């Protein structure tokens, strides 16, 4: 394959197996200096795998890698970093108990006499990196105290500090808002002008068609096509990714049925105040999908975490299924029919070293127990298989380790875990973060079906099209204050963004 240009990297006929399963089959990829190369495909297509090979995390089984025309085989991430290859991972790789500056220079500390770390010099250098990129984060703060969006921005800054010639960005905008996305795109343009090669992995089509120069598509571990962005349309790209046409991405288009009272309020929150938000009131009706929108720091996640009972210091009134909550605690919420799909499924939603079966049953064990005491193995298997089938979870079997599944299927396992308890209200914080367009469609269908059954859903999303497409009503937050509320017929992107900016 020859694109008629010099390539900094050529990956030719790459093969990789995990436990005998072929993850990459003769995949080719060619990277050019000064170009943003988008790598597209559904979860499990092999995108992250081939990039982890280039970054030295995985070794190549068969094939060849050339770096500036010379053979290159990284045996460790250190080899790739020394060669000039830096990677921003989809899974955040920061240490929560260390400060931002300590994470930024981990393994690259500057030492003075007697091997003492020059903390003042590192702090000044860290502040300069953040200032240069116009990112406002306290470099002395412990990472564990920051939001997922702030952690993502730290990873982006960290990748630029290596002065690498190739920067791999795996879902860099999955947890950041529109404002941070604009900053990232400015950074990318700056890197392009410095003649860097950028590999950009994302499921967000609008980003790809805005930022990419070339697009390569993988499917089921195989190379499908590689084209200039100008030579492919949105519909063609989707069809190449999934092997079929996808229609009606957002499925929230059916009226509520008459099987329930659509005016019944299942969750009522009045004058709720917490650490980062103040005096917020809202309710959710049966069969309704309520969207919550806001920029980073608006307090969206903190609000729903407080409603669920994770912050016991909150003031205000919460009624779940007409039950007035007196003690803020997750077990009280769960007992009264409220479930919570958290923003970070790997950190808070799953036990990654356990099986699909264990993850699905670990909240509502009484549902699969004999006399509510002893585990009923046959019942457990039946229930788990039912949800694997119902949610179309792609897994070798119920005993497969959940970390081996794709992002979309991991998210379905989280959903199955909560749906097992048959909750009346489901909070979903960034429900499609980091999953491909095919899996997104399936998640939307599940949400729509739950709403038709009379379940209430609260959805937080940083993706405006997703909110507009799936919500019946949207409330907007700005710096911990509710600044707007809109019914479906009132939805306009400009009005929502204006409220998010505090107008």
Short mmCIF file of C-alpha atoms in Angstrom, two decimals:
data_model
loop_
_atom_site.label_atom_id
_atom_site.label_comp_id
_atom_site.label_asym_id
_atom_site.label_seq_id
_atom_site.Cartn_x
_atom_site.Cartn_y
_atom_site.Cartn_z
CA UNK A 1 0.00 0.00 0.00
CA UNK A 2 1.49 3.36 -1.00
CA UNK A 3 -0.10 6.71 -0.31
CA UNK A 4 2.61 8.58 -2.17
CA UNK A 5 4.18 10.18 0.92
CA UNK A 6 6.88 9.58 3.50
CA UNK A 7 5.65 7.69 6.53
CA UNK A 8 7.13 7.96 9.99
CA UNK A 9 5.58 4.55 10.84
CA UNK A 10 4.58 1.59 8.68
CA UNK A 11 2.77 -1.31 10.35
CA UNK A 12 2.52 -4.15 7.85
CA UNK A 13 0.49 -7.39 8.11
CA UNK A 14 0.27 -7.19 11.90
CA UNK A 15 -1.14 -10.20 13.77
CA UNK A 16 -1.89 -10.56 17.45
CA UNK A 17 -3.50 -13.36 19.46
CA UNK A 18 -4.78 -13.39 23.03
CA UNK A 19 -5.34 -16.84 24.56
CA UNK A 20 -5.49 -18.30 21.05
CA UNK A 21 -8.09 -15.77 19.85
CA UNK A 22 -7.00 -13.70 16.83
CA UNK A 23 -7.36 -10.02 17.80
CA UNK A 24 -5.53 -8.62 14.76
CA UNK A 25 -5.35 -10.33 11.39
CA UNK A 26 -2.96 -8.85 8.79
CA UNK A 27 -3.71 -5.23 9.76
CA UNK A 28 -1.78 -2.48 7.98
CA UNK A 29 -1.43 1.12 9.15
CA UNK A 30 0.67 3.96 7.79
CA UNK A 31 1.29 7.18 9.73
CA UNK A 32 2.49 10.46 8.23
CA UNK A 33 4.12 13.43 9.95
CA UNK A 34 1.92 16.50 10.33
CA UNK A 35 -1.27 14.46 9.90
CA UNK A 36 -4.19 13.50 12.15
CA UNK A 37 -4.95 9.87 11.38
CA UNK A 38 -8.31 8.69 12.73
CA UNK A 39 -8.59 5.00 13.61
CA UNK A 40 -12.23 3.92 13.47
CA UNK A 41 -14.17 0.76 14.27
CA UNK A 42 -16.56 -0.74 16.78
CA UNK A 43 -15.37 -1.87 20.21
CA UNK A 44 -13.36 -5.03 19.72
CA UNK A 45 -12.30 -4.03 16.19
CA UNK A 46 -8.63 -3.96 17.22
CA UNK A 47 -8.00 -0.20 17.38
CA UNK A 48 -6.55 -0.06 20.88
CA UNK A 49 -4.71 -3.36 20.37
CA UNK A 50 -2.69 -2.19 17.37
CA UNK A 51 -1.91 1.10 19.11
CA UNK A 52 -0.79 -0.71 22.28
CA UNK A 53 1.58 -2.72 20.10
CA UNK A 54 3.06 0.50 18.72
CA UNK A 55 3.24 1.91 22.28
CA UNK A 56 5.12 -1.17 23.54
CA UNK A 57 2.35 -2.47 25.82
CA UNK A 58 1.70 -5.57 23.69
CA UNK A 59 4.22 -7.42 21.56
CA UNK A 60 3.62 -8.26 17.91
CA UNK A 61 3.09 -11.96 17.05
CA UNK A 62 3.56 -11.60 13.29
CA UNK A 63 4.16 -8.73 10.88
CA UNK A 64 6.58 -5.84 10.64
CA UNK A 65 6.87 -2.32 12.04
CA UNK A 66 9.12 0.27 10.41
CA UNK A 67 9.98 3.57 12.11
CA UNK A 68 11.53 6.03 9.66
CA UNK A 69 12.22 3.06 7.40
CA UNK A 70 14.06 1.05 10.06
CA UNK A 71 12.66 -2.09 11.80
CA UNK A 72 11.21 -1.31 15.21
CA UNK A 73 9.87 -3.72 17.83
CA UNK A 74 9.18 -2.24 21.24
CA UNK A 75 9.56 -4.65 24.15
CA UNK A 76 8.17 -2.20 26.69
CA UNK A 77 6.43 1.20 26.88
CA UNK A 78 9.82 2.66 27.82
CA UNK A 79 11.20 1.58 24.42
CA UNK A 80 8.37 3.39 22.62
CA UNK A 81 8.67 6.55 24.72
CA UNK A 82 12.42 6.69 24.04
CA UNK A 83 11.65 6.30 20.34
CA UNK A 84 9.20 9.22 20.47
CA UNK A 85 5.81 7.48 20.81
CA UNK A 86 3.41 8.71 23.50
CA UNK A 87 -0.10 7.36 24.21
CA UNK A 88 -3.12 8.82 25.98
CA UNK A 89 -5.04 5.77 27.14
CA UNK A 90 -8.81 5.35 27.20
CA UNK A 91 -8.41 3.97 30.73
CA UNK A 92 -7.00 6.70 32.95
CA UNK A 93 -3.54 5.76 34.26
CA UNK A 94 -3.11 8.26 37.08
CA UNK A 95 -2.32 7.58 40.74
CA UNK A 96 -5.09 9.04 42.89
CA UNK A 97 -2.99 9.47 46.05
CA UNK A 98 -0.36 11.55 44.28
CA UNK A 99 -0.59 15.19 43.22
CA UNK A 100 -1.05 16.39 39.65
CA UNK A 101 2.59 17.46 39.39
CA UNK A 102 3.82 14.13 40.80
CA UNK A 103 1.75 12.23 38.23
CA UNK A 104 2.99 14.47 35.44
CA UNK A 105 6.67 13.69 36.11
CA UNK A 106 6.39 10.19 37.55
CA UNK A 107 9.65 8.41 36.70
CA UNK A 108 11.08 11.66 35.33
CA UNK A 109 11.69 13.55 38.58
CA UNK A 110 14.40 16.20 38.83
CA UNK A 111 16.81 15.51 41.69
CA UNK A 112 19.08 17.82 43.63
CA UNK A 113 21.86 17.10 46.13
CA UNK A 114 21.41 13.98 48.26
CA UNK A 115 18.80 12.73 45.74
CA UNK A 116 16.06 15.03 47.03
CA UNK A 117 13.37 15.83 44.46
CA UNK A 118 13.37 19.49 43.37
CA UNK A 119 9.66 19.95 44.05
CA UNK A 120 9.62 23.73 43.50
CA UNK A 121 11.21 23.32 40.07
CA UNK A 122 8.80 20.52 39.12
CA UNK A 123 5.83 22.58 40.31
CA UNK A 124 6.93 25.58 38.26
CA UNK A 125 7.43 23.39 35.19
CA UNK A 126 4.04 21.69 35.67
CA UNK A 127 2.30 25.05 36.00
CA UNK A 128 3.96 26.18 32.78
CA UNK A 129 2.72 23.11 30.86
CA UNK A 130 -0.86 23.70 32.02
CA UNK A 131 -0.63 27.44 31.44
CA UNK A 132 0.74 26.98 27.90
CA UNK A 133 -2.28 24.83 27.05
CA UNK A 134 -4.69 27.22 28.86
CA UNK A 135 -5.89 24.47 31.24
CA UNK A 136 -6.81 25.60 34.75
CA UNK A 137 -6.01 22.78 37.20
CA UNK A 138 -4.25 23.09 40.55
CA UNK A 139 -1.04 21.09 40.09
CA UNK A 140 -0.71 20.62 43.88
CA UNK A 141 -4.11 18.90 44.19
CA UNK A 142 -4.38 15.16 44.80
CA UNK A 143 -5.62 13.50 41.61
CA UNK A 144 -8.22 11.53 43.57
CA UNK A 145 -10.01 14.77 44.47
CA UNK A 146 -10.51 15.76 40.82
CA UNK A 147 -13.28 14.92 38.36
CA UNK A 148 -12.88 12.37 35.57
CA UNK A 149 -12.85 15.24 33.05
CA UNK A 150 -9.97 16.93 34.87
CA UNK A 151 -8.08 13.63 35.00
CA UNK A 152 -8.52 13.29 31.24
CA UNK A 153 -7.04 16.77 30.71
CA UNK A 154 -4.06 15.80 32.89
CA UNK A 155 -3.45 12.75 30.67
CA UNK A 156 -3.52 15.02 27.60
CA UNK A 157 -1.02 17.44 29.13
CA UNK A 158 1.20 14.56 30.25
CA UNK A 159 1.36 13.14 26.72
CA UNK A 160 2.59 16.47 25.33
CA UNK A 161 5.42 16.70 27.89
CA UNK A 162 7.38 13.85 26.29
CA UNK A 163 8.08 15.87 23.13
CA UNK A 164 7.11 12.77 21.14
CA UNK A 165 6.91 12.62 17.34
CA UNK A 166 3.87 10.33 17.47
CA UNK A 167 1.01 10.96 19.90
CA UNK A 168 -1.75 8.36 20.18
CA UNK A 169 -5.06 9.64 21.57
CA UNK A 170 -7.45 6.84 22.53
CA UNK A 171 -10.90 8.35 23.24
CA UNK A 172 -9.39 11.63 24.53
CA UNK A 173 -12.76 13.43 24.69
CA UNK A 174 -14.83 10.65 26.26
CA UNK A 175 -15.07 12.46 29.60
CA UNK A 176 -14.60 16.14 28.76
CA UNK A 177 -17.06 18.84 27.79
CA UNK A 178 -17.29 21.00 24.67
CA UNK A 179 -15.05 23.71 26.12
CA UNK A 180 -12.27 21.21 26.87
CA UNK A 181 -12.75 19.60 23.43
CA UNK A 182 -12.05 22.97 21.80
CA UNK A 183 -8.86 23.28 23.85
CA UNK A 184 -7.81 19.79 22.81
CA UNK A 185 -8.37 20.60 19.13
CA UNK A 186 -6.22 23.72 19.51
CA UNK A 187 -3.50 21.53 21.02
CA UNK A 188 -3.79 19.09 18.11
CA UNK A 189 -3.47 21.89 15.54
CA UNK A 190 -0.38 23.13 17.35
CA UNK A 191 1.13 19.62 17.30
CA UNK A 192 0.37 19.27 13.57
CA UNK A 193 2.28 22.50 12.89
CA UNK A 194 5.19 20.97 14.81
CA UNK A 195 5.10 18.10 12.28
CA UNK A 196 3.88 15.53 14.82
CA UNK A 197 1.88 12.48 13.75
CA UNK A 198 -1.41 12.16 15.65
CA UNK A 199 -3.43 8.95 15.90
CA UNK A 200 -6.96 9.82 16.98
CA UNK A 201 -9.37 7.11 18.18
CA UNK A 202 -12.94 8.23 18.83
CA UNK A 203 -16.54 7.11 18.38
CA UNK A 204 -17.71 10.71 17.94
CA UNK A 205 -18.32 11.20 14.24
CA UNK A 206 -18.50 14.99 14.36
CA UNK A 207 -15.01 15.10 15.89
CA UNK A 208 -13.57 12.76 13.27
CA UNK A 209 -14.88 14.78 10.34
CA UNK A 210 -13.67 17.97 11.94
CA UNK A 211 -10.17 17.03 13.07
CA UNK A 212 -8.96 14.08 10.93
CA UNK A 213 -6.96 14.19 7.69
CA UNK A 214 -7.13 10.45 7.00
CA UNK A 215 -9.41 7.72 8.30
CA UNK A 216 -8.55 4.02 8.62
CA UNK A 217 -11.34 1.55 9.44
CA UNK A 218 -10.91 -1.77 11.25
CA UNK A 219 -13.62 -4.40 11.80
CA UNK A 220 -13.32 -7.62 13.81
CA UNK A 221 -9.54 -7.33 13.89
CA UNK A 222 -9.20 -6.85 10.14
CA UNK A 223 -8.21 -3.89 7.96
CA UNK A 224 -11.25 -2.68 5.99
CA UNK A 225 -10.24 0.57 4.26
CA UNK A 226 -8.18 3.75 4.54
CA UNK A 227 -9.26 6.99 2.90
CA UNK A 228 -8.73 10.72 2.93
CA UNK A 229 -11.46 12.38 4.98
CA UNK A 230 -12.69 14.23 1.90
CA UNK A 231 -13.26 10.91 0.12
CA UNK A 232 -15.74 9.39 2.60
CA UNK A 233 -19.17 10.38 3.91
CA UNK A 234 -20.64 9.88 7.37
CA UNK A 235 -22.97 7.11 6.16
CA UNK A 236 -20.19 5.32 4.27
CA UNK A 237 -17.97 5.40 7.36
CA UNK A 238 -20.68 3.92 9.59
CA UNK A 239 -21.41 1.17 7.08
CA UNK A 240 -17.70 0.27 6.81
CA UNK A 241 -17.37 0.20 10.60
CA UNK A 242 -20.37 -2.00 11.39
CA UNK A 243 -20.76 -3.88 8.10
CA UNK A 244 -24.35 -2.70 7.76
CA UNK A 245 -26.39 0.48 7.63
CA UNK A 246 -27.57 1.99 10.91
CA UNK A 247 -30.82 3.92 10.88
CA UNK A 248 -32.64 5.83 13.60
CA UNK A 249 -29.70 6.19 15.99
CA UNK A 250 -31.84 7.86 18.62
CA UNK A 251 -34.89 5.72 19.29
CA UNK A 252 -36.80 7.96 21.72
CA UNK A 253 -39.62 8.64 19.30
CA UNK A 254 -42.62 6.67 20.59
CA UNK A 255 -45.36 8.14 22.78
CA UNK A 256 -45.83 6.78 26.28
CA UNK A 257 -48.28 3.92 26.61
CA UNK A 258 -51.49 4.07 28.63
CA UNK A 259 -50.35 1.25 30.94
CA UNK A 260 -49.20 3.72 33.60
CA UNK A 261 -49.86 7.22 34.89
CA UNK A 262 -47.36 9.42 33.03
CA UNK A 263 -47.97 12.26 35.52
CA UNK A 264 -46.86 10.18 38.50
CA UNK A 265 -43.69 11.60 40.03
CA UNK A 266 -41.22 8.84 40.97
CA UNK A 267 -38.38 11.08 42.12
CA UNK A 268 -38.85 14.50 43.68
CA UNK A 269 -35.89 16.64 44.73
CA UNK A 270 -36.47 19.95 46.51
CA UNK A 271 -33.93 22.61 47.51
CA UNK A 272 -31.01 20.18 47.48
CA UNK A 273 -27.60 21.63 48.35
CA UNK A 274 -24.23 19.92 48.48
CA UNK A 275 -20.53 20.66 48.32
CA UNK A 276 -20.55 22.09 44.77
CA UNK A 277 -24.24 22.83 44.07
CA UNK A 278 -26.91 24.85 45.78
CA UNK A 279 -30.70 24.89 46.09
CA UNK A 280 -31.56 22.63 43.15
CA UNK A 281 -35.09 21.31 42.63
CA UNK A 282 -36.37 18.91 39.99
CA UNK A 283 -38.57 15.85 39.55
CA UNK A 284 -38.80 12.86 37.23
CA UNK A 285 -42.09 11.36 36.12
CA UNK A 286 -42.90 7.76 35.34
CA UNK A 287 -41.78 6.78 31.83
CA UNK A 288 -39.74 9.96 31.40
CA UNK A 289 -36.12 10.40 30.35
CA UNK A 290 -34.76 13.51 32.06
CA UNK A 291 -31.50 14.85 30.65
CA UNK A 292 -29.01 16.85 32.72
CA UNK A 293 -26.63 19.13 30.83
CA UNK A 294 -23.76 21.36 31.94
CA UNK A 295 -20.10 22.11 31.34
CA UNK A 296 -17.24 20.76 33.44
CA UNK A 297 -17.62 21.96 37.02
CA UNK A 298 -21.36 22.44 36.72
CA UNK A 299 -22.01 19.84 39.43
CA UNK A 300 -23.96 17.30 37.34
CA UNK A 301 -22.28 14.15 38.67
CA UNK A 302 -22.10 15.49 42.21
CA UNK A 303 -25.85 16.20 42.10
CA UNK A 304 -26.89 12.66 41.10
CA UNK A 305 -24.35 11.08 43.45
CA UNK A 306 -25.94 13.05 46.27
CA UNK A 307 -29.43 11.99 45.21
CA UNK A 308 -28.24 8.37 45.26
CA UNK A 309 -26.86 8.82 48.78
CA UNK A 310 -23.10 8.96 48.23
CA UNK A 311 -22.86 12.35 49.98
CA UNK A 312 -24.53 12.15 53.39
CA UNK A 313 -23.89 15.83 54.18
CA UNK A 314 -26.48 17.13 51.72
CA UNK A 315 -29.32 19.42 52.75
CA UNK A 316 -32.75 19.38 51.16
CA UNK A 317 -35.59 16.97 50.58
CA UNK A 318 -35.56 13.82 48.43
CA UNK A 319 -38.58 11.60 47.83
CA UNK A 320 -38.08 8.27 46.05
CA UNK A 321 -41.33 6.57 45.10
CA UNK A 322 -43.06 8.94 47.56
CA UNK A 323 -40.74 7.78 50.36
CA UNK A 324 -39.15 10.76 52.09
CA UNK A 325 -35.47 9.95 52.51
CA UNK A 326 -34.35 10.58 56.07
CA UNK A 327 -30.94 8.93 55.89
CA UNK A 328 -28.84 9.56 52.78
CA UNK A 329 -27.20 6.24 51.88
CA UNK A 330 -27.01 4.09 48.70
CA UNK A 331 -28.71 1.13 50.40
CA UNK A 332 -31.72 3.34 51.19
CA UNK A 333 -31.95 4.40 47.54
CA UNK A 334 -31.58 0.84 46.25
CA UNK A 335 -34.22 -0.45 48.66
CA UNK A 336 -36.66 2.18 47.39
CA UNK A 337 -36.11 1.46 43.70
CA UNK A 338 -33.30 3.81 42.64
CA UNK A 339 -30.26 2.52 40.71
CA UNK A 340 -27.09 4.34 39.61
CA UNK A 341 -24.95 3.62 36.54
CA UNK A 342 -21.81 5.63 37.34
CA UNK A 343 -19.71 7.69 34.95
CA UNK A 344 -16.60 5.49 35.26
CA UNK A 345 -17.72 1.89 34.85
CA UNK A 346 -14.21 0.48 35.37
CA UNK A 347 -13.57 2.34 38.62
CA UNK A 348 -17.04 2.28 40.18
CA UNK A 349 -19.32 0.05 38.10
CA UNK A 350 -17.50 -3.26 37.70
CA UNK A 351 -15.26 -5.73 39.49
CA UNK A 352 -12.86 -6.12 36.56
CA UNK A 353 -11.19 -9.30 37.80
CA UNK A 354 -14.51 -11.11 38.33
CA UNK A 355 -16.77 -12.89 35.88
CA UNK A 356 -19.74 -11.55 33.97
CA UNK A 357 -21.93 -13.75 36.19
CA UNK A 358 -20.54 -12.34 39.44
CA UNK A 359 -20.82 -8.74 38.25
CA UNK A 360 -24.46 -9.13 37.21
CA UNK A 361 -25.49 -10.65 40.55
CA UNK A 362 -23.35 -8.75 43.05
CA UNK A 363 -25.91 -6.04 44.01
CA UNK A 364 -29.08 -8.11 44.28
CA UNK A 365 -27.77 -11.44 45.60
CA UNK A 366 -31.12 -12.16 47.26
CA UNK A 367 -32.61 -12.46 43.77
CA UNK A 368 -30.53 -15.58 43.15
CA UNK A 369 -30.59 -17.10 46.64
CA UNK A 370 -32.49 -19.95 48.28
CA UNK A 371 -34.61 -18.75 51.16
CA UNK A 372 -32.77 -15.39 50.72
CA UNK A 373 -29.67 -16.94 52.38
CA UNK A 374 -27.84 -19.54 50.27
CA UNK A 375 -26.86 -18.95 46.66
CA UNK A 376 -28.97 -20.94 44.19
CA UNK A 377 -26.45 -21.76 41.43
CA UNK A 378 -29.03 -22.97 38.92
CA UNK A 379 -31.13 -19.84 39.46
CA UNK A 380 -28.03 -17.67 39.17
CA UNK A 381 -27.07 -19.22 35.83
CA UNK A 382 -30.62 -18.90 34.50
CA UNK A 383 -30.89 -15.23 35.47
CA UNK A 384 -27.46 -14.34 34.09
CA UNK A 385 -28.10 -16.13 30.78
CA UNK A 386 -31.44 -14.33 30.52
CA UNK A 387 -29.78 -10.91 30.79
CA UNK A 388 -26.92 -11.87 28.47
CA UNK A 389 -29.56 -12.73 25.89
CA UNK A 390 -31.89 -9.82 26.65
CA UNK A 391 -29.17 -7.16 26.44
CA UNK A 392 -27.25 -8.99 23.70
CA UNK A 393 -24.03 -9.05 25.71
CA UNK A 394 -21.23 -10.44 23.54
CA UNK A 395 -19.25 -12.74 25.83
CA UNK A 396 -17.74 -16.22 25.35
CA UNK A 397 -19.77 -17.40 28.36
CA UNK A 398 -21.15 -16.25 31.70
CA UNK A 399 -17.85 -17.11 33.44
CA UNK A 400 -15.68 -14.89 31.22
CA UNK A 401 -13.69 -12.21 33.10
CA UNK A 402 -15.54 -8.94 32.53
CA UNK A 403 -12.34 -7.00 31.73
CA UNK A 404 -11.95 -9.12 28.59
CA UNK A 405 -15.15 -7.66 27.08
CA UNK A 406 -15.37 -4.58 24.87
CA UNK A 407 -16.43 -1.26 26.40
CA UNK A 408 -19.95 -1.52 25.04
CA UNK A 409 -20.45 -5.00 26.46
CA UNK A 410 -18.98 -3.98 29.81
CA UNK A 411 -21.56 -1.19 29.92
CA UNK A 412 -24.32 -3.70 29.22
CA UNK A 413 -23.08 -5.81 32.15
CA UNK A 414 -23.39 -2.74 34.40
CA UNK A 415 -26.94 -2.22 33.12
CA UNK A 416 -27.81 -5.89 33.68
CA UNK A 417 -26.50 -5.65 37.25
CA UNK A 418 -28.96 -2.86 38.06
CA UNK A 419 -31.88 -4.11 35.96
CA UNK A 420 -31.81 -7.38 37.92
CA UNK A 421 -33.26 -5.43 40.85
CA UNK A 422 -36.11 -4.10 38.68
CA UNK A 423 -35.61 -0.47 39.80
CA UNK A 424 -38.24 2.15 39.06
CA UNK A 425 -35.67 4.94 38.59
CA UNK A 426 -32.32 4.59 36.83
CA UNK A 427 -29.62 7.27 36.97
CA UNK A 428 -27.24 6.95 34.00
CA UNK A 429 -24.12 9.14 34.11
CA UNK A 430 -22.51 9.27 30.62
CA UNK A 431 -24.15 5.94 29.61
CA UNK A 432 -22.42 5.71 26.21
CA UNK A 433 -18.99 7.04 27.17
CA UNK A 434 -16.24 5.23 25.26
CA UNK A 435 -18.47 2.82 23.33
CA UNK A 436 -18.95 2.47 19.59
CA UNK A 437 -21.88 3.63 17.51
CA UNK A 438 -23.40 0.16 17.22
CA UNK A 439 -23.34 -0.36 21.00
CA UNK A 440 -24.71 3.16 21.50
CA UNK A 441 -27.72 2.29 19.37
CA UNK A 442 -28.38 -0.78 21.49
CA UNK A 443 -28.07 1.23 24.74
CA UNK A 444 -30.56 3.78 23.38
CA UNK A 445 -33.01 1.00 22.52
CA UNK A 446 -32.72 -0.39 26.04
CA UNK A 447 -33.36 3.07 27.51
CA UNK A 448 -36.38 3.60 25.27
CA UNK A 449 -37.83 0.21 26.17
CA UNK A 450 -37.37 0.88 29.89
CA UNK A 451 -39.20 4.20 29.51
CA UNK A 452 -42.04 2.48 27.66
CA UNK A 453 -42.31 0.03 30.57
CA UNK A 454 -42.81 2.97 32.94
CA UNK A 455 -39.29 3.26 34.31
CA UNK A 456 -37.86 6.73 34.91
CA UNK A 457 -34.36 7.58 33.65
CA UNK A 458 -32.04 10.44 34.56
CA UNK A 459 -29.31 10.78 31.92
CA UNK A 460 -26.21 12.92 32.21
CA UNK A 461 -24.38 13.38 28.92
CA UNK A 462 -21.68 15.65 27.52
CA UNK A 463 -22.90 14.85 24.01
CA UNK A 464 -25.53 17.39 23.00
CA UNK A 465 -27.00 15.28 20.13
CA UNK A 466 -27.48 12.38 22.55
CA UNK A 467 -29.31 14.55 25.07
CA UNK A 468 -31.52 16.14 22.42
CA UNK A 469 -32.24 12.79 20.81
CA UNK A 470 -33.12 10.79 23.93
CA UNK A 471 -34.56 13.21 26.51
CA UNK A 472 -38.18 14.16 27.13
CA UNK A 473 -37.02 17.07 29.27
CA UNK A 474 -33.63 18.65 30.02
CA UNK A 475 -32.41 20.68 33.00
CA UNK A 476 -29.21 22.72 32.71
CA UNK A 477 -26.66 23.45 35.44
CA UNK A 478 -24.01 26.16 35.65
CA UNK A 479 -21.48 26.21 38.50
CA UNK A 480 -23.80 24.32 40.83
CA UNK A 481 -26.94 26.29 40.00
CA UNK A 482 -29.94 25.27 37.90
CA UNK A 483 -30.16 27.81 35.07
CA UNK A 484 -32.71 26.29 32.71
CA UNK A 485 -35.36 23.65 32.10
CA UNK A 486 -36.74 22.70 28.68
CA UNK A 487 -39.44 20.38 27.38
CA UNK A 488 -38.75 18.43 24.18
CA UNK A 489 -40.53 20.92 21.91
CA UNK A 490 -38.31 23.69 23.33
CA UNK A 491 -34.97 21.97 22.64
CA UNK A 492 -32.41 24.18 20.91
CA UNK A 493 -28.65 23.71 21.19
CA UNK A 494 -28.03 27.46 21.45
CA UNK A 495 -30.48 27.87 24.35
CA UNK A 496 -29.04 24.93 26.28
CA UNK A 497 -25.45 26.13 25.78
CA UNK A 498 -26.43 29.67 26.79
CA UNK A 499 -27.84 28.35 30.09
CA UNK A 500 -24.76 26.16 30.58
CA UNK A 501 -22.64 29.32 30.30
CA UNK A 502 -24.72 30.95 33.04
CA UNK A 503 -27.00 33.15 30.95
#
